[in-house]
Coordinates of C-alpha atoms in Angstrom, one line a residue:
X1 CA 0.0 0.0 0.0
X2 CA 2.6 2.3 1.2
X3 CA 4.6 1.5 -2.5
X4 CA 1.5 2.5 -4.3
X5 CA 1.0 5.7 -2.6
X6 CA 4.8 6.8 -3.0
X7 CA 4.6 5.8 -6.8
X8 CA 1.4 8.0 -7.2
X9 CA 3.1 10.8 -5.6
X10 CA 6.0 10.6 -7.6
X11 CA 4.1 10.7 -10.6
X12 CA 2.6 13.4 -9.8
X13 CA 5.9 15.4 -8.8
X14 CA 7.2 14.3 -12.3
X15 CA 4.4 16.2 -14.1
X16 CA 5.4 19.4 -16.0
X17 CA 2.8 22.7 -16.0
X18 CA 3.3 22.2 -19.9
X19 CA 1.2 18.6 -19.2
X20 CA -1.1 20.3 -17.4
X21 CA -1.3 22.7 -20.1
X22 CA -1.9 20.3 -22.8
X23 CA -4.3 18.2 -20.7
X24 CA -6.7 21.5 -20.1
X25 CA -6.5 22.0 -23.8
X26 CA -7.0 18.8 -24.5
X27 CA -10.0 18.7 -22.8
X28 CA -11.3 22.0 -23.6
X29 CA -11.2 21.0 -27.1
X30 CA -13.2 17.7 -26.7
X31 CA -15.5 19.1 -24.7
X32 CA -16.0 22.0 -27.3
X33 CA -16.8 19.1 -30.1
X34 CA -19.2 17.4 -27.4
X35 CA -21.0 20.3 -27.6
X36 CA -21.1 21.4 -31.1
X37 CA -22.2 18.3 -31.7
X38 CA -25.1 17.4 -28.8
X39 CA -26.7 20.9 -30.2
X40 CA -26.8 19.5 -34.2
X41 CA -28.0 16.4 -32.8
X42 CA -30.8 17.7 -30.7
X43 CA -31.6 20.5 -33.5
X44 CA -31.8 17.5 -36.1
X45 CA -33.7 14.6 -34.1
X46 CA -34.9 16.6 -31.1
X47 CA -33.3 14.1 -28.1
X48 CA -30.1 14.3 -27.0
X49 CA -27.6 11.6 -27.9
X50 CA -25.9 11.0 -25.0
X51 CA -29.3 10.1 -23.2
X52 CA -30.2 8.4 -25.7
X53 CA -27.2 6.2 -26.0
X54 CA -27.5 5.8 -21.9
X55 CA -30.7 5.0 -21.5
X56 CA -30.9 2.5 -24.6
X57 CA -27.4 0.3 -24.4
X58 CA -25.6 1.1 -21.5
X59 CA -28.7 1.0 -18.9
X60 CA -28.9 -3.0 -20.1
X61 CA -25.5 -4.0 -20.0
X62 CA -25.0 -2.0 -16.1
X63 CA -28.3 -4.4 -15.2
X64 CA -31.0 -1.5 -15.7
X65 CA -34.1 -3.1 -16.5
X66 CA -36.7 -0.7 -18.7
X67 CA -39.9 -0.4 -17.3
X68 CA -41.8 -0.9 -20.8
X69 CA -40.0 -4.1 -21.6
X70 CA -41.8 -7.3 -19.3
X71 CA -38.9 -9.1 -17.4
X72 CA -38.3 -12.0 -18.7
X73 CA -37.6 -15.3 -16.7
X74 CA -34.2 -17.4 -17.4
X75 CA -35.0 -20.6 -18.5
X76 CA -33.2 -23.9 -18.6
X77 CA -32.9 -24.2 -22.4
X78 CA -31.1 -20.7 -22.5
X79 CA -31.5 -18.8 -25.8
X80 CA -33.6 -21.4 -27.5
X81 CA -36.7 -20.7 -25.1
X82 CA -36.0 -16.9 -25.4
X83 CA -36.0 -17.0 -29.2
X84 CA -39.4 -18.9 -28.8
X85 CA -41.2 -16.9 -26.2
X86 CA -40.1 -13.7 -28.5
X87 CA -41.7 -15.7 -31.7
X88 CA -44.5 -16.7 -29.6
X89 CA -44.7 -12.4 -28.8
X90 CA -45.3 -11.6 -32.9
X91 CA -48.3 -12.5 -34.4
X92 CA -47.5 -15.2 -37.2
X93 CA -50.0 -15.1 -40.9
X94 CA -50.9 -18.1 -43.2
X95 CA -49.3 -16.6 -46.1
X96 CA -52.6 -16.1 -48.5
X97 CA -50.4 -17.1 -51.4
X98 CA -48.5 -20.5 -50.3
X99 CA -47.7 -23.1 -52.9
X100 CA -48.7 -26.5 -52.7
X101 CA -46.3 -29.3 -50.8
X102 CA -46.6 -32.1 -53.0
X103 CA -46.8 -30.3 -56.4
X104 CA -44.4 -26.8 -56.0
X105 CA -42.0 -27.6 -52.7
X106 CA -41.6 -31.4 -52.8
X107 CA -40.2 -30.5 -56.4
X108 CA -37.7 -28.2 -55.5
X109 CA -36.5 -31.4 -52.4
X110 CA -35.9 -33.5 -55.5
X111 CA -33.8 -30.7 -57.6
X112 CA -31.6 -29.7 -54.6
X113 CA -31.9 -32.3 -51.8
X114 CA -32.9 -29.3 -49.8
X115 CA -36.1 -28.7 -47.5
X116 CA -37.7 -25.5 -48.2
X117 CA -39.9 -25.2 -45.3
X118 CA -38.8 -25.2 -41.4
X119 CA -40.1 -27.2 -39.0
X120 CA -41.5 -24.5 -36.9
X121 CA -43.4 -23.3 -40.0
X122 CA -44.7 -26.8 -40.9
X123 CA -45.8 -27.1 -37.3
X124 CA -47.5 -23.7 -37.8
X125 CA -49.7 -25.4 -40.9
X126 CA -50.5 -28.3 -38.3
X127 CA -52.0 -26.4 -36.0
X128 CA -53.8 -24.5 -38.7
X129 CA -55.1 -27.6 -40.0
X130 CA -56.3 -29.1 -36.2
X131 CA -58.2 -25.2 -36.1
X132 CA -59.6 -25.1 -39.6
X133 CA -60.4 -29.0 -40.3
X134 CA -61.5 -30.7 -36.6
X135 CA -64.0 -30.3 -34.4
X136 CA -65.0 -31.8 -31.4
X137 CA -67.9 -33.5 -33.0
X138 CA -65.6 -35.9 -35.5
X139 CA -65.9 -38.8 -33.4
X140 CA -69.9 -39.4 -34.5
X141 CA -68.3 -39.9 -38.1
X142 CA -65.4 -42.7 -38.6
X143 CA -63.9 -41.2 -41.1
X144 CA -63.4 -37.6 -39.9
X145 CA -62.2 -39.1 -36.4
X146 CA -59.2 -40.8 -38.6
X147 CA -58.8 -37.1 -40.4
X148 CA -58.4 -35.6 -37.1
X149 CA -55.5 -38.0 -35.8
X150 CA -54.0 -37.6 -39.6
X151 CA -53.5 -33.5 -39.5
X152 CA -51.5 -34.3 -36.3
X153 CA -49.1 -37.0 -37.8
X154 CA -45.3 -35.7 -38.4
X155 CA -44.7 -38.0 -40.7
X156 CA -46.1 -37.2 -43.9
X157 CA -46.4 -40.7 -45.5
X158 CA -48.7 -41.3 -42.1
X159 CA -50.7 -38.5 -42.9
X160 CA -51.3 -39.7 -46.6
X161 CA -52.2 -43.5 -45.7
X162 CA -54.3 -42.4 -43.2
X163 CA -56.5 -39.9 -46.0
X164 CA -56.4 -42.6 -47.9
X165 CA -58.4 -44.8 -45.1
X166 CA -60.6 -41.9 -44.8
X167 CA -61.5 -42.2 -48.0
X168 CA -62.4 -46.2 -47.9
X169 CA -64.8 -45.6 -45.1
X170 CA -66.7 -42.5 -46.9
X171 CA -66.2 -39.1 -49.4
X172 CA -64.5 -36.9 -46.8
X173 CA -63.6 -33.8 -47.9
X174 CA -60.8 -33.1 -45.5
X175 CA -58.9 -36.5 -46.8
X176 CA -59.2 -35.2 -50.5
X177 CA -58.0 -31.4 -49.1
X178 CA -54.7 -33.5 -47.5
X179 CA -54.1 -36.1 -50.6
X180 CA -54.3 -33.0 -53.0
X181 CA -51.8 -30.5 -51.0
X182 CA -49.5 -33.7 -50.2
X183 CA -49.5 -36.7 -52.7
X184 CA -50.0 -35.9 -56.0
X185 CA -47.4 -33.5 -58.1
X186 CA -49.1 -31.4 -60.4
X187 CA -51.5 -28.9 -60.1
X188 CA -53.3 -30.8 -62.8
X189 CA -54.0 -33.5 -60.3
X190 CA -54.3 -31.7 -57.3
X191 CA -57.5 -29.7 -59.0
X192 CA -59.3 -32.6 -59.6
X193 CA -59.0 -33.6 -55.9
X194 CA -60.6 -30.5 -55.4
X195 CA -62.8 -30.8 -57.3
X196 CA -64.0 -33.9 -55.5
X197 CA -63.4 -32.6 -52.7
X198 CA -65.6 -29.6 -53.0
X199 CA -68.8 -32.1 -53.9
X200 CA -68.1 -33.9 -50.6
X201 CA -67.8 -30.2 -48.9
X202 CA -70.5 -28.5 -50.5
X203 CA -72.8 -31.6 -48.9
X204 CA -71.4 -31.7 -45.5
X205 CA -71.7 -28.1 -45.4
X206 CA -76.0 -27.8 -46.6
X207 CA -76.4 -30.8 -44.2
X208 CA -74.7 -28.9 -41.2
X209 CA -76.2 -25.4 -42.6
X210 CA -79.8 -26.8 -41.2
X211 CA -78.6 -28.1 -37.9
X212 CA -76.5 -25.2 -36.9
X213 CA -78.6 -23.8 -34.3
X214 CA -79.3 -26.9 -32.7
X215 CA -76.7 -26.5 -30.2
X216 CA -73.1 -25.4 -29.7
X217 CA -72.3 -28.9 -30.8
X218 CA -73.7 -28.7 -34.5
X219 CA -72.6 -24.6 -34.8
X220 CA -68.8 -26.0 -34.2
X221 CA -69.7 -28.5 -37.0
X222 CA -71.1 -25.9 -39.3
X223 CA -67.5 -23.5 -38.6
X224 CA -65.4 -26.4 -39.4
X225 CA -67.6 -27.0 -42.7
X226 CA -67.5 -23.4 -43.6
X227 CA -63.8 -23.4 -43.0
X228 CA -63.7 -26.4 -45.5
X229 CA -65.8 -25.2 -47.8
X230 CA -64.0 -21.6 -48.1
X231 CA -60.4 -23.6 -47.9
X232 CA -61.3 -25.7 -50.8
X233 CA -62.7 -23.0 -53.3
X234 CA -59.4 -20.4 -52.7
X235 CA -57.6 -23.2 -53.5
X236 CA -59.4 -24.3 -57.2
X237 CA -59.0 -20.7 -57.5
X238 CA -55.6 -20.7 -57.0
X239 CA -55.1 -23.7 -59.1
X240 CA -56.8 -21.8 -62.0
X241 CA -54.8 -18.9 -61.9
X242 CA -51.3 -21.2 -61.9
X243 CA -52.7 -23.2 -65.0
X244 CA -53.3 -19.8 -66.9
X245 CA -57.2 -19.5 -66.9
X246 CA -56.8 -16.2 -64.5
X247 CA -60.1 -15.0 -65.8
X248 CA -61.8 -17.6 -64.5
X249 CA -59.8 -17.7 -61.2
X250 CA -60.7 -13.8 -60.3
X251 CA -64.3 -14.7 -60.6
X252 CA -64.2 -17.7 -58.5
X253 CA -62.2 -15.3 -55.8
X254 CA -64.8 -12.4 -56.3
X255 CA -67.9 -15.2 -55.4
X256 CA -66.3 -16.4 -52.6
X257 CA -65.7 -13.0 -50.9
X258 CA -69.8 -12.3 -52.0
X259 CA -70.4 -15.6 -50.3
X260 CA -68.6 -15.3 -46.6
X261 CA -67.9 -11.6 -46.1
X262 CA -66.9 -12.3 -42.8
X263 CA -63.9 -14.7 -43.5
X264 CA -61.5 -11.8 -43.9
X265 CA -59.1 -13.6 -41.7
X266 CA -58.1 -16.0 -44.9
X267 CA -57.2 -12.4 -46.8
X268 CA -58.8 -13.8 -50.1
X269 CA -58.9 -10.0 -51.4
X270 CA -54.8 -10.7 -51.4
X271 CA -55.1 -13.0 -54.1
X272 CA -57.6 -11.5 -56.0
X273 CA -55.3 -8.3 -56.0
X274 CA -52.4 -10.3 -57.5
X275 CA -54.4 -11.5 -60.4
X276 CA -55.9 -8.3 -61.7
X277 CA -52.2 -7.7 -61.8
X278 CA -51.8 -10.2 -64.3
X279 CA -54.4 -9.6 -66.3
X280 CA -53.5 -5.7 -66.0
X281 CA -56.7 -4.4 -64.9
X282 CA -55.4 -1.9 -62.9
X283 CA -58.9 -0.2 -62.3
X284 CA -60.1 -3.3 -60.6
X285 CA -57.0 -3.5 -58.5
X286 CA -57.3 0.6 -57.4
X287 CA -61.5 -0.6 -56.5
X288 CA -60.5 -3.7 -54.2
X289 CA -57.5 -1.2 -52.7
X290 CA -60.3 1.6 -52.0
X291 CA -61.8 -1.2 -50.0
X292 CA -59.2 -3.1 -48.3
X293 CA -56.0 0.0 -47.4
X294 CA -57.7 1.1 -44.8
X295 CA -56.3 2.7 -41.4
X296 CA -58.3 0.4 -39.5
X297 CA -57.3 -3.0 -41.0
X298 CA -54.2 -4.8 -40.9
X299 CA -51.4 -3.7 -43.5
X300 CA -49.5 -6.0 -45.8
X301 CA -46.7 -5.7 -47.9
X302 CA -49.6 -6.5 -50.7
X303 CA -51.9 -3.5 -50.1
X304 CA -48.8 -1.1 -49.3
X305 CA -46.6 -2.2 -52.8
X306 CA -49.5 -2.5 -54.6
X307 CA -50.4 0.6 -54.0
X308 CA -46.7 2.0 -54.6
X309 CA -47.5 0.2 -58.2
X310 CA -50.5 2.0 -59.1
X311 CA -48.9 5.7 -58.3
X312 CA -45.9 4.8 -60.0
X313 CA -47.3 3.5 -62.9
X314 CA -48.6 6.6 -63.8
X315 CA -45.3 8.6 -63.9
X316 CA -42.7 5.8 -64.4
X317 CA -42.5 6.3 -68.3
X318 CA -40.8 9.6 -68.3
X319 CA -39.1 9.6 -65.1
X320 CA -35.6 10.9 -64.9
X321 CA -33.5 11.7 -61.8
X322 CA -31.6 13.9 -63.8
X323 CA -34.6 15.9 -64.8
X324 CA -36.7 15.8 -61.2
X325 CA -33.3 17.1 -60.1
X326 CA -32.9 20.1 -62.1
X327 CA -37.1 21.3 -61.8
X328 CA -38.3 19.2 -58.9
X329 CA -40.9 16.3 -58.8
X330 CA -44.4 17.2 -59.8
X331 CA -47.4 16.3 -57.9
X332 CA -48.1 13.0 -59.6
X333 CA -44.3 12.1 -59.0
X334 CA -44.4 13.3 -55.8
X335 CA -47.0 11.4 -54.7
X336 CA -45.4 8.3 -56.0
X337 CA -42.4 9.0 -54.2
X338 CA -44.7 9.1 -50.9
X339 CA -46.3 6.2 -51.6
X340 CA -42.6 4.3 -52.3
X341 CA -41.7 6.0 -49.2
X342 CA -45.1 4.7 -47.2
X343 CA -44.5 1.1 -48.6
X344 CA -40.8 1.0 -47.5
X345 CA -41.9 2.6 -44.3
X346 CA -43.9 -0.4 -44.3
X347 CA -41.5 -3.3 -44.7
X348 CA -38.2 -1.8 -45.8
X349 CA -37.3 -5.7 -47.0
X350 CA -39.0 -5.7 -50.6
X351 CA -37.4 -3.4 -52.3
X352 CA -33.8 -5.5 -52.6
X353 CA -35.8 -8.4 -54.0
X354 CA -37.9 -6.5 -56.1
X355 CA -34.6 -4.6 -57.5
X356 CA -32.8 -8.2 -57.7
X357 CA -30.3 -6.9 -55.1
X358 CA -30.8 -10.1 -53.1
X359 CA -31.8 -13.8 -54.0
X360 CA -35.1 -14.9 -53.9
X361 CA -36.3 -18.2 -52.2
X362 CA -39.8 -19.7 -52.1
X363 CA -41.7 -18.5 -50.2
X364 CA -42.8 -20.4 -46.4
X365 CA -46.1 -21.1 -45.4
X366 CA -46.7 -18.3 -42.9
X367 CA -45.3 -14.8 -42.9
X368 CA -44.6 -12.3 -40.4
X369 CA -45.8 -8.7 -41.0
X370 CA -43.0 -6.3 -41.8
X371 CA -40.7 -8.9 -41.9
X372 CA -38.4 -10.9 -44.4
X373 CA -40.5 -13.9 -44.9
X374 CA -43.5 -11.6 -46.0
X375 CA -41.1 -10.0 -48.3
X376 CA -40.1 -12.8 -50.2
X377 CA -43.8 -14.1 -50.6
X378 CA -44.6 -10.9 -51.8
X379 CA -41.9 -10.4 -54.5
X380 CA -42.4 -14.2 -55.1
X381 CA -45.5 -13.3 -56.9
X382 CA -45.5 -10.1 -58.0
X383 CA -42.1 -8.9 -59.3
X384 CA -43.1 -9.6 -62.4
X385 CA -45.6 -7.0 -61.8
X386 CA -43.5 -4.7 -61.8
X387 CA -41.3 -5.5 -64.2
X388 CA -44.5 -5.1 -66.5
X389 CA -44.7 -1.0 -65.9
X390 CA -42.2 0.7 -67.9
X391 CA -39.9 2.4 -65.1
X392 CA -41.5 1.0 -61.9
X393 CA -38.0 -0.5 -60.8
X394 CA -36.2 2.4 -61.8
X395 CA -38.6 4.9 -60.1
X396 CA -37.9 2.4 -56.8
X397 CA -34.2 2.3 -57.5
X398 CA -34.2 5.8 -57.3
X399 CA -36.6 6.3 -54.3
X400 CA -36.8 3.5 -51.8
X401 CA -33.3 4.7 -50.1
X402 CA -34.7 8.5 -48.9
X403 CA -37.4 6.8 -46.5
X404 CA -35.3 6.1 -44.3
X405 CA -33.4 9.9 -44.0
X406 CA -37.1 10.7 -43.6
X407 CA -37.9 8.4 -40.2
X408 CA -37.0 10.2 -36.7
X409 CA -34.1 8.2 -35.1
X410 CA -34.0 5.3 -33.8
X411 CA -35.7 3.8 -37.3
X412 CA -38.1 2.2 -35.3
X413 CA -40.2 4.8 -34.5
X414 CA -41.7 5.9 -37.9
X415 CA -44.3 8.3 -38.0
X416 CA -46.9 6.6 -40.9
X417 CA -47.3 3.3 -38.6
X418 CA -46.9 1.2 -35.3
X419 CA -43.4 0.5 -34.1
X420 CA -41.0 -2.0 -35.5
X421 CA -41.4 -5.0 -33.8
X422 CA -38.2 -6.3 -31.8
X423 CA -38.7 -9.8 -32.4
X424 CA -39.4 -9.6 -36.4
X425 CA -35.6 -10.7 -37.0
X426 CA -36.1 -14.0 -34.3
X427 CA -39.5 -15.0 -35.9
X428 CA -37.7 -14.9 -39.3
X429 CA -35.2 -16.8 -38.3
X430 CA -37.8 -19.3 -37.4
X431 CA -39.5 -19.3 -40.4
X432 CA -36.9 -19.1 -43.5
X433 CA -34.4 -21.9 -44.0
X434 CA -31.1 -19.9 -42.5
X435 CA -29.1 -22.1 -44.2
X436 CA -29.3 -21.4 -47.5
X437 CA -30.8 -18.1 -47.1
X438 CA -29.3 -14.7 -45.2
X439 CA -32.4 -13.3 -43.1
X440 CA -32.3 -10.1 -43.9
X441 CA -32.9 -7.4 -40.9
X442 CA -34.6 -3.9 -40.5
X443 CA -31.7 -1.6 -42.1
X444 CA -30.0 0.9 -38.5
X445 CA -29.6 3.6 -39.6
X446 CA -26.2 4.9 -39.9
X447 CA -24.3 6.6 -37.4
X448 CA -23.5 10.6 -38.7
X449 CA -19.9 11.5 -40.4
X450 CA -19.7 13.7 -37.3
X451 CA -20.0 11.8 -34.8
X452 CA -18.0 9.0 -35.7
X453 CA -15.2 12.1 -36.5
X454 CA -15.0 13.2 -33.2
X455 CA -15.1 9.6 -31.7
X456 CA -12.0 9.2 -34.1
X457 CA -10.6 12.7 -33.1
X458 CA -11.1 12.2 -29.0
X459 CA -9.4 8.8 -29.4
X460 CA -6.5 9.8 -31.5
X461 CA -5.9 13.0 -28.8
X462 CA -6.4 10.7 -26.1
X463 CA -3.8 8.2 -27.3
X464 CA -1.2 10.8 -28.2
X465 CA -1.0 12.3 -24.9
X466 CA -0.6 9.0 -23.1
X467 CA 1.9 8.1 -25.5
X468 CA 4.0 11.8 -25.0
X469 CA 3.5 10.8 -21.2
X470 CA 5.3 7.2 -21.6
X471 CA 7.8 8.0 -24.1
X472 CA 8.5 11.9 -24.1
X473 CA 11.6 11.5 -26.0
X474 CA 10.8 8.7 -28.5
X475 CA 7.4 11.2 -28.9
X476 CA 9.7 14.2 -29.7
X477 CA 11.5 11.7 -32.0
X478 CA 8.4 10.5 -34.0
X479 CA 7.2 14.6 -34.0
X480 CA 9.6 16.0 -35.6
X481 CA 9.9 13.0 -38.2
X482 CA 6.6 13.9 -39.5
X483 CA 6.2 17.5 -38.9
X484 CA 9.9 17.2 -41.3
X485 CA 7.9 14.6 -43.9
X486 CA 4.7 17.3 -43.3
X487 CA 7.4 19.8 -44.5
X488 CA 9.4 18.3 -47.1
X489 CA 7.1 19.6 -49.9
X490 CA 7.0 23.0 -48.6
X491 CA 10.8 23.2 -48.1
X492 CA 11.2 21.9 -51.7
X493 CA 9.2 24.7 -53.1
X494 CA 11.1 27.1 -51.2
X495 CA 14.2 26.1 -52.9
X496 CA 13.3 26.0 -56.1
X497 CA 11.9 29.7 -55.5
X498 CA 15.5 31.1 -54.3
X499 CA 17.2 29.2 -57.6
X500 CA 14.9 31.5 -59.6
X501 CA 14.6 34.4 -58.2
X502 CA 16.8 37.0 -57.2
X503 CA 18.7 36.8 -54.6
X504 CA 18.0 40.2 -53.6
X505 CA 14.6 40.3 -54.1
X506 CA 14.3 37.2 -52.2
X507 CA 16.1 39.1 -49.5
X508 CA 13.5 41.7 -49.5
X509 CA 10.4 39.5 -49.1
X510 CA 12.0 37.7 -46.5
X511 CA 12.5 40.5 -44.5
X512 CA 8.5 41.6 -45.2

């Protein structure tokens, strides 16, 4: 103790009033930049960044615990529970478009050996099926009581024998709806199992129609039916629009929305949007948006790009940076723009797939709102969309970027909707095959020139006068080295100066 305190006091004996000097300076001039730069950052963003920066990182790692946040419990598994109770915390979507596993997935298994959906997506479908497809009533029939064990199988060669039992007993709908998304691989074949079961659905459904209000018994019977009914004629729709009859597909979606109104929860109006695109009826598409982009209902990539498409369209043609530059955007263009801006706003993930910036994938079963699995469904389907309006891409190319110089920092908190969600990049993980695909995650935005400048500038000061402490005379060494290499140039010029002029006019302006 007593070495520690006669060392300290003999450094401090050592120390010049020139240190003292430099330190004060040293320190004025830091705390000068702090300052200069806490007033452009409060004048730009309106917080200041040192509270910021305290509050959001260092308060965590010193224990801090933010009020707004629940506490969360530490469990035995470690981060695999915490990734599941912050999945479990964002609210999952059937995707509205998915593609059929025997006919579209299974085929891309046999090109690459590779399994394009995860298990905890798969699992999602499962529990979809058990909601959509069971009741408790299926032990009165035998062959909806084998249905109900068969959507909770893993193995999927289980799940196909035991449809195919189903189907020996009596016509069951729900063992056609399984045999076509499963066994067969085409879309040829899986519309005609559709098609039969539709006539086994359209039945069960008129027979449970007439009992419904019998009790709460027969009104669960009639949900599931409905549910089966609905399920089975998206799905012929569906299957008409990826065998080319679209026509006929957008009239079977538009009599199915007249039909059950109140199923919005299966987002039909989704599909219907994506094949007026095709067949480029772009009036119909701006009459379902009227109805559907709403501030009430639930946004989608869909409605937002969609949307984007329709306002670009009109303006894409003749678009030029170069010109917008030089006499500024008109009001079409600008409202374009703020519709690009709205949609990236949105989910900030589409625009590097739609631009071909990223690789695409197919697309999972479910999707997560705002995140990357709802980008790639989206851009699954509908690039070619945009491809098909002259300038669309380049109008994005040009655009998407200035959103996010438009959002208040942190990103997060945007001003046209709700908060980014903090467990969007977990789900994702969850949902898309990591790997063979990068998740992509909500863009930061990037830290200002200035202050990464005066983090350089403190750190560089810092470091030199610790280093003129240690080593003053290696220091003076190294100073004069380079203030003689700043020099060289100068001192070079200087010479070749006196060789030309005069030496007594040289005499004179040295003396000024």
């Amino acid at each position: 103790m007593f070495g520690t305190e006669s060392s300290l006091s003999m450094f401090l004996n050592t120390l010049t009033p020139k240190f003292y000097v430099a330190l004060t300076g040293t320190s004025s001039l830091i705390s000068g930049l702090i300052l200069i730069f806490e007033w452009w950052y409060f004048r730009k963003y309106g917080t200041s960044f040192i509270e910021q920066v305290s509050v959001s990182h260092l308060r965590p790692l010193l224990g801090g615990v933010d009020s707004s946040s629940p506490s969360s419990s530490t469990t035995s598994n470690g981060d695999t529970d915490s990734n599941r109770q912050n999945v479990s915390e964002c609210k999952v979507w059937r995707n509205p478009l998915n593609l059929f596993r025997g006919a579209e997935y299974n085929r891309y298994t046999w090109v690459t050996g590779r399994e394009p959906l995860t298990y905890y997506d798969m699992n999602l479908s499962a529990q979809d099926h058990q909601t959509f497809f069971t009741c408790d009533s299926d032990h009165l029939r035998p062959a909806d009581a084998i249905m109900q064990k068969a959507w909770r199988e893993r193995n999927p060669q289980a799940r196909i024998s035991a449809a195919h039992e189903a189907l020996e007993l009596e016509d069951c709908a729900t063992a056609y709806i399984l045999l076509a998304e499963e066994e067969v691989t085409t879309i040829v074949e899986a519309e005609k199992l559709f098609k039969q079961a539709l006539k086994a659905g359209e039945g069960c459904y008129r027979r449970s129609q007439q009992l419904q209000h019998h009790g709460a018994q027969y009104e669960a019977q009639h949900r599931r039916d409905t549910n089966v009914l609905v399920y089975i004629k998206r799905r012929l729709a569906m299957c008409s629009r990826k065998l080319g009859r679209t026509r006929e597909a957008v009239k079977m979606m538009r009599d199915l929305m007249k039909e059950f109104p109140l199923l919005s929860m299966f987002n039909i109006h989704e599909n219907l949007l994506e094949a007026l695109l095709e067949l480029q009826a772009y009036a119909d598409v701006q009459a379902v948006l009227a109805k559907y982009d709403d501030i009430s209902l639930p946004k989608s990539a869909t409605i937002c790009y969609t949307a984007a498409l329709l306002k670009a369209r009109g303006v894409s043609d003749k678009f030029s940076p170069e010109a917008a530059s030089r006499r500024g955007l008109s009001t079409a263009e600008m409202n374009a723009v703020e519709a690009i801006h709205r949609a990236v706003e949105f989910n900030p993930h589409v625009p590097k797939y739609l631009l071909e910036m990223k690789s695409l994938i197919l697309p999972p079963e479910h999707i997560l709102k705002r995140g990357d699995s709802e980008a790639l469904a989206y851009t699954f389907f509908h690039l070619q969309h945009w491809k098909r309006v002259e300038g669309a891409l380049n109008l994005l190319h040009c655009t998407w970027e200035g959103t996010f110089r438009m959002i208040p920092y942190p990103l997060e908190k945007g001003h046209l909707f709700y908060p980014y969600p903090i467990c969007t990049e977990t789900a994702d993980r969850e949902l898309l095959p990591t790997v063979f695909h990068e998740v992509s995650v909500y863009p930061k935005k990037e830290l200002p020139f200035f202050i990464l400048f005066t983090a350089g500038l403190c750190s560089f000061t810092a470091m030199l006068a610790l280093l003129t402490h240690q080593f003053p005379e290696l220091m003076g060494v190294f100073a004069k080295a380079f203030l003689s290499t700043l020099f060289a140039p100068l001192n070079f010029i200087m010479e070749k100066v006196e060789s030309v002029l005069p030496s007594s006019l040289w005499h004179q302006l040295t003396r000024i």
